PDB file of C-alpha atoms in Angstrom:
ATOM      1  CA  UNK A 312       1.858  27.692  -7.665  1.00  0.00           C
ATOM      2  CA  UNK A 313       2.510  28.263  -3.968  1.00  0.00           C
ATOM      3  CA  UNK A 314       0.246  26.238  -1.697  1.00  0.00           C
ATOM      4  CA  UNK A 315      -0.920  27.376   1.728  1.00  0.00           C
ATOM      5  CA  UNK A 316      -1.564  24.936   4.593  1.00  0.00           C
ATOM      6  CA  UNK A 317      -3.105  26.750   7.585  1.00  0.00           C
ATOM      7  CA  UNK A 318      -2.459  24.946  10.852  1.00  0.00           C
ATOM      8  CA  UNK A 319      -5.544  24.242  12.932  1.00  0.00           C
ATOM      9  CA  UNK A 320      -3.305  24.518  16.008  1.00  0.00           C
ATOM     10  CA  UNK A 321      -4.169  28.221  15.823  1.00  0.00           C
ATOM     11  CA  UNK A 322      -7.902  27.624  15.330  1.00  0.00           C
ATOM     12  CA  UNK A 323     -10.617  27.854  17.979  1.00  0.00           C
ATOM     13  CA  UNK A 324     -11.039  24.226  19.023  1.00  0.00           C
ATOM     14  CA  UNK A 325     -14.513  24.952  20.382  1.00  0.00           C
ATOM     15  CA  UNK A 326     -15.482  26.001  16.850  1.00  0.00           C
ATOM     16  CA  UNK A 327     -13.219  23.791  14.783  1.00  0.00           C
ATOM     17  CA  UNK A 328     -15.610  23.115  11.914  1.00  0.00           C
ATOM     18  CA  UNK A 329     -16.305  26.838  11.552  1.00  0.00           C
ATOM     19  CA  UNK A 330     -12.601  27.683  11.567  1.00  0.00           C
ATOM     20  CA  UNK A 331     -11.755  24.989   9.024  1.00  0.00           C
ATOM     21  CA  UNK A 332     -14.445  26.384   6.712  1.00  0.00           C
ATOM     22  CA  UNK A 333     -12.894  29.842   7.114  1.00  0.00           C
ATOM     23  CA  UNK A 334      -9.713  28.580   5.378  1.00  0.00           C
ATOM     24  CA  UNK A 335     -11.553  27.073   2.408  1.00  0.00           C
ATOM     25  CA  UNK A 336      -9.426  29.056  -0.082  1.00  0.00           C
ATOM     26  CA  UNK A 337      -6.255  27.350   1.162  1.00  0.00           C
ATOM     27  CA  UNK A 338      -4.736  24.181  -0.322  1.00  0.00           C
ATOM     28  CA  UNK A 339      -4.309  21.935   2.708  1.00  0.00           C
ATOM     29  CA  UNK A 340      -5.548  21.743   6.275  1.00  0.00           C
ATOM     30  CA  UNK A 341      -2.416  21.223   8.371  1.00  0.00           C
ATOM     31  CA  UNK A 342      -3.041  19.024  11.407  1.00  0.00           C
ATOM     32  CA  UNK A 343      -0.335  18.981  14.116  1.00  0.00           C
ATOM     33  CA  UNK A 344      -0.321  15.744  16.107  1.00  0.00           C
ATOM     34  CA  UNK A 345       1.912  15.811  19.222  1.00  0.00           C
ATOM     35  CA  UNK A 346       2.318  13.059  21.792  1.00  0.00           C
ATOM     36  CA  UNK A 347       4.101  14.782  24.693  1.00  0.00           C
ATOM     37  CA  UNK A 348       7.101  12.505  24.122  1.00  0.00           C
ATOM     38  CA  UNK A 349       8.665  13.460  20.781  1.00  0.00           C
ATOM     39  CA  UNK A 350       7.793  17.082  21.550  1.00  0.00           C
ATOM     40  CA  UNK A 351       6.941  18.602  24.957  1.00  0.00           C
ATOM     41  CA  UNK A 352       3.287  19.200  24.164  1.00  0.00           C
ATOM     42  CA  UNK A 353       0.121  17.194  23.549  1.00  0.00           C
ATOM     43  CA  UNK A 354      -2.431  18.208  20.930  1.00  0.00           C
ATOM     44  CA  UNK A 355      -4.889  15.993  19.068  1.00  0.00           C
ATOM     45  CA  UNK A 356      -5.104  12.505  17.649  1.00  0.00           C
ATOM     46  CA  UNK A 357      -7.006  10.076  15.462  1.00  0.00           C
ATOM     47  CA  UNK A 358     -10.574  10.868  16.689  1.00  0.00           C
ATOM     48  CA  UNK A 359     -10.190  14.563  15.844  1.00  0.00           C
ATOM     49  CA  UNK A 360      -8.840  13.802  12.360  1.00  0.00           C
ATOM     50  CA  UNK A 361     -11.807  11.491  11.804  1.00  0.00           C
ATOM     51  CA  UNK A 362     -14.277  14.111  13.041  1.00  0.00           C
ATOM     52  CA  UNK A 363     -12.937  16.946  10.877  1.00  0.00           C
ATOM     53  CA  UNK A 364     -12.663  14.861   7.697  1.00  0.00           C
ATOM     54  CA  UNK A 365     -16.325  15.437   6.683  1.00  0.00           C
ATOM     55  CA  UNK A 366     -16.115  19.202   7.320  1.00  0.00           C
ATOM     56  CA  UNK A 367     -13.838  20.082   4.386  1.00  0.00           C
ATOM     57  CA  UNK A 368     -12.984  19.032   0.839  1.00  0.00           C
ATOM     58  CA  UNK A 369      -9.385  20.179   1.357  1.00  0.00           C
ATOM     59  CA  UNK A 370      -6.683  17.526   1.755  1.00  0.00           C
ATOM     60  CA  UNK A 371      -5.672  16.863   5.363  1.00  0.00           C
ATOM     61  CA  UNK A 372      -1.912  17.303   5.813  1.00  0.00           C
ATOM     62  CA  UNK A 373      -1.254  15.382   9.032  1.00  0.00           C
ATOM     63  CA  UNK A 374       2.116  16.110  10.668  1.00  0.00           C
ATOM     64  CA  UNK A 375       3.014  13.383  13.167  1.00  0.00           C
ATOM     65  CA  UNK A 376       5.271  14.712  15.928  1.00  0.00           C
ATOM     66  CA  UNK A 377       5.208  11.389  17.740  1.00  0.00           C
ATOM     67  CA  UNK A 378       7.675   8.636  18.623  1.00  0.00           C
ATOM     68  CA  UNK A 379       7.559   5.479  16.503  1.00  0.00           C
ATOM     69  CA  UNK A 380       4.941   6.884  14.108  1.00  0.00           C
ATOM     70  CA  UNK A 381       4.667   3.586  12.276  1.00  0.00           C
ATOM     71  CA  UNK A 382       2.435   2.385  15.093  1.00  0.00           C
ATOM     72  CA  UNK A 383      -0.316   4.749  13.985  1.00  0.00           C
ATOM     73  CA  UNK A 384       0.127   5.738  10.324  1.00  0.00           C
ATOM     74  CA  UNK A 385      -2.517   3.341   9.036  1.00  0.00           C
ATOM     75  CA  UNK A 386      -5.053   4.563  11.587  1.00  0.00           C
ATOM     76  CA  UNK A 387      -4.463   8.179  10.559  1.00  0.00           C
ATOM     77  CA  UNK A 388      -4.927   7.189   6.905  1.00  0.00           C
ATOM     78  CA  UNK A 389      -8.172   5.398   7.764  1.00  0.00           C
ATOM     79  CA  UNK A 390      -9.338   8.446   9.746  1.00  0.00           C
ATOM     80  CA  UNK A 391      -9.087  10.604   6.625  1.00  0.00           C
ATOM     81  CA  UNK A 392      -5.537  11.923   6.308  1.00  0.00           C
ATOM     82  CA  UNK A 393      -4.538  12.526   2.689  1.00  0.00           C
ATOM     83  CA  UNK A 394      -0.879  13.175   3.446  1.00  0.00           C
ATOM     84  CA  UNK A 395       0.965  11.820   6.497  1.00  0.00           C
ATOM     85  CA  UNK A 396       4.409  13.146   7.403  1.00  0.00           C
ATOM     86  CA  UNK A 397       6.802  11.485   9.847  1.00  0.00           C
ATOM     87  CA  UNK A 398       9.914  12.909  11.462  1.00  0.00           C
ATOM     88  CA  UNK A 399      13.260  11.437  10.430  1.00  0.00           C
ATOM     89  CA  UNK A 400      14.298  11.703  14.105  1.00  0.00           C
ATOM     90  CA  UNK A 401      11.319   9.698  15.394  1.00  0.00           C
ATOM     91  CA  UNK A 402      12.489   6.133  14.629  1.00  0.00           C
ATOM     92  CA  UNK A 403      15.097   4.057  12.816  1.00  0.00           C
ATOM     93  CA  UNK A 404      15.541   4.534   9.094  1.00  0.00           C
ATOM     94  CA  UNK A 405      14.294   1.000   8.447  1.00  0.00           C
ATOM     95  CA  UNK A 406      11.096   1.528  10.428  1.00  0.00           C
ATOM     96  CA  UNK A 407      10.449   4.876   8.754  1.00  0.00           C
ATOM     97  CA  UNK A 408      10.754   3.276   5.305  1.00  0.00           C
ATOM     98  CA  UNK A 409       8.211   0.722   6.483  1.00  0.00           C
ATOM     99  CA  UNK A 410       5.881   3.451   7.772  1.00  0.00           C
ATOM    100  CA  UNK A 411       6.055   5.250   4.417  1.00  0.00           C
ATOM    101  CA  UNK A 412       5.316   2.001   2.582  1.00  0.00           C
ATOM    102  CA  UNK A 413       2.250   1.425   4.746  1.00  0.00           C
ATOM    103  CA  UNK A 414       0.986   4.961   4.105  1.00  0.00           C
ATOM    104  CA  UNK A 415       1.343   4.301   0.378  1.00  0.00           C
ATOM    105  CA  UNK A 416      -0.421   0.939   0.727  1.00  0.00           C
ATOM    106  CA  UNK A 417      -3.418   2.878   2.033  1.00  0.00           C
ATOM    107  CA  UNK A 418      -3.395   4.956  -1.149  1.00  0.00           C
ATOM    108  CA  UNK A 419      -2.208   8.089   0.643  1.00  0.00           C
ATOM    109  CA  UNK A 420       0.777  10.396   0.216  1.00  0.00           C
ATOM    110  CA  UNK A 421       3.732  10.275   2.611  1.00  0.00           C
ATOM    111  CA  UNK A 422       6.374  12.754   3.643  1.00  0.00           C
ATOM    112  CA  UNK A 423       9.333  13.217   5.966  1.00  0.00           C
ATOM    113  CA  UNK A 424      10.045  16.085   8.363  1.00  0.00           C
ATOM    114  CA  UNK A 425      13.319  17.553   9.643  1.00  0.00           C
ATOM    115  CA  UNK A 426      13.707  19.457  12.906  1.00  0.00           C
ATOM    116  CA  UNK A 427      15.915  22.582  12.800  1.00  0.00           C
ATOM    117  CA  UNK A 428      19.058  20.883  14.122  1.00  0.00           C
ATOM    118  CA  UNK A 429      18.737  17.898  11.751  1.00  0.00           C
ATOM    119  CA  UNK A 430      21.124  18.077   8.757  1.00  0.00           C
ATOM    120  CA  UNK A 431      19.599  18.383   5.309  1.00  0.00           C
ATOM    121  CA  UNK A 432      21.356  15.178   4.184  1.00  0.00           C
ATOM    122  CA  UNK A 433      19.148  13.147   6.517  1.00  0.00           C
ATOM    123  CA  UNK A 434      16.347  13.411   3.968  1.00  0.00           C
ATOM    124  CA  UNK A 435      18.284  11.721   1.174  1.00  0.00           C
ATOM    125  CA  UNK A 436      17.430   8.069   1.975  1.00  0.00           C
ATOM    126  CA  UNK A 437      13.724   8.937   1.753  1.00  0.00           C
ATOM    127  CA  UNK A 438      13.703  11.354  -1.155  1.00  0.00           C
ATOM    128  CA  UNK A 439      12.731   8.937  -3.904  1.00  0.00           C
ATOM    129  CA  UNK A 440       9.687   7.630  -2.023  1.00  0.00           C
ATOM    130  CA  UNK A 441       8.363  10.840  -0.442  1.00  0.00           C
ATOM    131  CA  UNK A 442       5.665  13.055  -1.915  1.00  0.00           C
ATOM    132  CA  UNK A 443       6.638  15.886   0.437  1.00  0.00           C
ATOM    133  CA  UNK A 444       9.570  17.046   2.548  1.00  0.00           C
ATOM    134  CA  UNK A 445       8.833  19.374   5.465  1.00  0.00           C
ATOM    135  CA  UNK A 446      11.559  21.596   6.904  1.00  0.00           C
ATOM    136  CA  UNK A 447      10.739  22.980  10.353  1.00  0.00           C
ATOM    137  CA  UNK A 448      11.557  26.678  10.640  1.00  0.00           C
ATOM    138  CA  UNK A 449      10.890  26.619  14.402  1.00  0.00           C
ATOM    139  CA  UNK A 450      11.463  23.945  17.037  1.00  0.00           C
ATOM    140  CA  UNK A 451       8.397  21.697  16.823  1.00  0.00           C
ATOM    141  CA  UNK A 452       6.025  21.540  19.752  1.00  0.00           C
ATOM    142  CA  UNK A 453       4.417  24.955  20.114  1.00  0.00           C
ATOM    143  CA  UNK A 454       2.834  27.549  17.850  1.00  0.00           C
ATOM    144  CA  UNK A 455       3.738  31.233  17.691  1.00  0.00           C
ATOM    145  CA  UNK A 456       7.531  30.892  17.603  1.00  0.00           C
ATOM    146  CA  UNK A 457       9.907  33.188  15.730  1.00  0.00           C
ATOM    147  CA  UNK A 458      10.884  32.196  12.193  1.00  0.00           C
ATOM    148  CA  UNK A 459      14.407  30.752  11.867  1.00  0.00           C
ATOM    149  CA  UNK A 460      15.837  32.342   8.725  1.00  0.00           C
ATOM    150  CA  UNK A 461      19.014  30.280   9.112  1.00  0.00           C
ATOM    151  CA  UNK A 462      17.016  27.246   7.887  1.00  0.00           C
ATOM    152  CA  UNK A 463      16.880  28.666   4.348  1.00  0.00           C
ATOM    153  CA  UNK A 464      20.165  27.104   3.165  1.00  0.00           C
ATOM    154  CA  UNK A 465      18.701  23.731   4.196  1.00  0.00           C
ATOM    155  CA  UNK A 466      15.541  24.464   2.219  1.00  0.00           C
ATOM    156  CA  UNK A 467      17.591  25.445  -0.832  1.00  0.00           C
ATOM    157  CA  UNK A 468      19.761  22.318  -0.620  1.00  0.00           C
ATOM    158  CA  UNK A 469      16.720  20.055  -0.394  1.00  0.00           C
ATOM    159  CA  UNK A 470      15.102  21.923  -3.307  1.00  0.00           C
ATOM    160  CA  UNK A 471      18.151  21.110  -5.472  1.00  0.00           C
ATOM    161  CA  UNK A 472      17.976  17.422  -4.517  1.00  0.00           C
ATOM    162  CA  UNK A 473      14.247  17.275  -5.172  1.00  0.00           C
ATOM    163  CA  UNK A 474      14.688  18.833  -8.605  1.00  0.00           C
ATOM    164  CA  UNK A 475      17.393  16.248  -9.392  1.00  0.00           C
ATOM    165  CA  UNK A 476      15.857  13.114  -7.914  1.00  0.00           C
ATOM    166  CA  UNK A 477      12.091  13.523  -7.484  1.00  0.00           C
ATOM    167  CA  UNK A 478      10.691  16.656  -9.179  1.00  0.00           C
ATOM    168  CA  UNK A 479       7.118  15.805  -8.198  1.00  0.00           C
ATOM    169  CA  UNK A 480       7.939  16.023  -4.488  1.00  0.00           C
ATOM    170  CA  UNK A 481       6.654  19.087  -2.661  1.00  0.00           C
ATOM    171  CA  UNK A 482       8.815  21.135  -0.285  1.00  0.00           C
ATOM    172  CA  UNK A 483       7.010  22.517   2.756  1.00  0.00           C
ATOM    173  CA  UNK A 484       8.122  24.841   5.551  1.00  0.00           C
ATOM    174  CA  UNK A 485       6.451  25.148   8.929  1.00  0.00           C
ATOM    175  CA  UNK A 486       7.040  27.743  11.626  1.00  0.00           C
ATOM    176  CA  UNK A 487       6.805  31.510  11.874  1.00  0.00           C
ATOM    177  CA  UNK A 488       5.491  31.950   8.332  1.00  0.00           C
ATOM    178  CA  UNK A 489       3.878  35.365   7.835  1.00  0.00           C
ATOM    179  CA  UNK A 490       3.495  37.884   4.977  1.00  0.00           C
ATOM    180  CA  UNK A 491       7.175  38.867   5.312  1.00  0.00           C
ATOM    181  CA  UNK A 492       8.884  35.504   5.917  1.00  0.00           C
ATOM    182  CA  UNK A 493       6.791  33.772   3.240  1.00  0.00           C
ATOM    183  CA  UNK A 494       8.830  35.613   0.597  1.00  0.00           C
ATOM    184  CA  UNK A 495      12.067  34.277   2.085  1.00  0.00           C
ATOM    185  CA  UNK A 496      10.700  30.716   2.062  1.00  0.00           C
ATOM    186  CA  UNK A 497       9.494  30.932  -1.525  1.00  0.00           C
ATOM    187  CA  UNK A 498      12.825  32.402  -2.657  1.00  0.00           C
ATOM    188  CA  UNK A 499      14.643  29.478  -0.996  1.00  0.00           C
ATOM    189  CA  UNK A 500      12.544  26.961  -2.933  1.00  0.00           C
ATOM    190  CA  UNK A 501       9.568  26.059  -0.742  1.00  0.00           C
ATOM    191  CA  UNK A 502       6.243  25.591  -2.521  1.00  0.00           C
ATOM    192  CA  UNK A 503       4.010  24.719   0.466  1.00  0.00           C
ATOM    193  CA  UNK A 504       3.780  27.092   3.436  1.00  0.00           C
ATOM    194  CA  UNK A 505       2.302  26.137   6.798  1.00  0.00           C
ATOM    195  CA  UNK A 506       0.900  29.158   8.618  1.00  0.00           C
ATOM    196  CA  UNK A 507      -1.055  29.289  11.853  1.00  0.00           C
ATOM    197  CA  UNK A 508      -1.590  32.541  13.692  1.00  0.00           C
ATOM    198  CA  UNK A 509      -0.705  34.572  10.578  1.00  0.00           C
ATOM    199  CA  UNK A 510      -3.858  33.176   8.980  1.00  0.00           C
ATOM    200  CA  UNK A 511      -6.241  32.802  11.886  1.00  0.00           C
ATOM    201  CA  UNK A 512      -5.511  36.203  13.426  1.00  0.00           C
ATOM    202  CA  UNK A 513      -6.030  38.025  10.128  1.00  0.00           C
ATOM    203  CA  UNK A 514      -9.080  40.250   9.746  1.00  0.00           C
ATOM    204  CA  UNK A 515      -9.642  38.889   6.242  1.00  0.00           C
ATOM    205  CA  UNK A 516      -8.545  35.247   6.085  1.00  0.00           C
ATOM    206  CA  UNK A 517      -8.975  34.698   2.301  1.00  0.00           C
ATOM    207  CA  UNK A 518      -6.993  37.894   1.644  1.00  0.00           C
ATOM    208  CA  UNK A 519      -4.237  36.729   4.001  1.00  0.00           C
ATOM    209  CA  UNK A 520      -4.054  33.333   2.303  1.00  0.00           C
ATOM    210  CA  UNK A 521      -3.724  35.077  -1.061  1.00  0.00           C
ATOM    211  CA  UNK A 522      -1.041  37.378   0.368  1.00  0.00           C
ATOM    212  CA  UNK A 523       1.011  34.427   1.637  1.00  0.00           C
ATOM    213  CA  UNK A 524       1.145  32.931  -1.838  1.00  0.00           C
ATOM    214  CA  UNK A 525       3.666  35.702  -2.571  1.00  0.00           C
TER     215      UNK A 525
END
């Protein structure tokens, strides 16, 4: 079963509740949190996560593109995140293990994220404790970028490790996913697809979500 996680970065922020309801046939609501430091853009934070939590029954997949995410993981959990992902590049390995432990202590799922230039092996220290691994198929920070097909060997390698070490872990890709590239991602081993403009710019959003499932 391929899961679809539309990114609200492509939604109309003046009508956020409406646009979240429009993706009700998806599996996750993907929430991109950027701090202007880890990535060169600023988006939303804890108050927005808290405000959208009552608007949907879908799990909130909160992707923290912030430095030292451990400072805030508990607050995002308390605000309503169901899954919190942290970048392996955002802090020391020790502090990231601690952040994951604190997400779990809140009863939530945790994941790790790799930027395009980060080697696949970087995920290995976290694989046994993560519920999800996210491979970026664009440089994080802005929506609407072109899909990086050269990330597929990384996706396939991580899929093999997941199958060996932690079969319950999900493998997500984020960046440039559309009705064509989704097939490439699924073939490489991804089972969760983040899509932004490909969903929100579609004339028929439920049909597009179904199409992306492959």
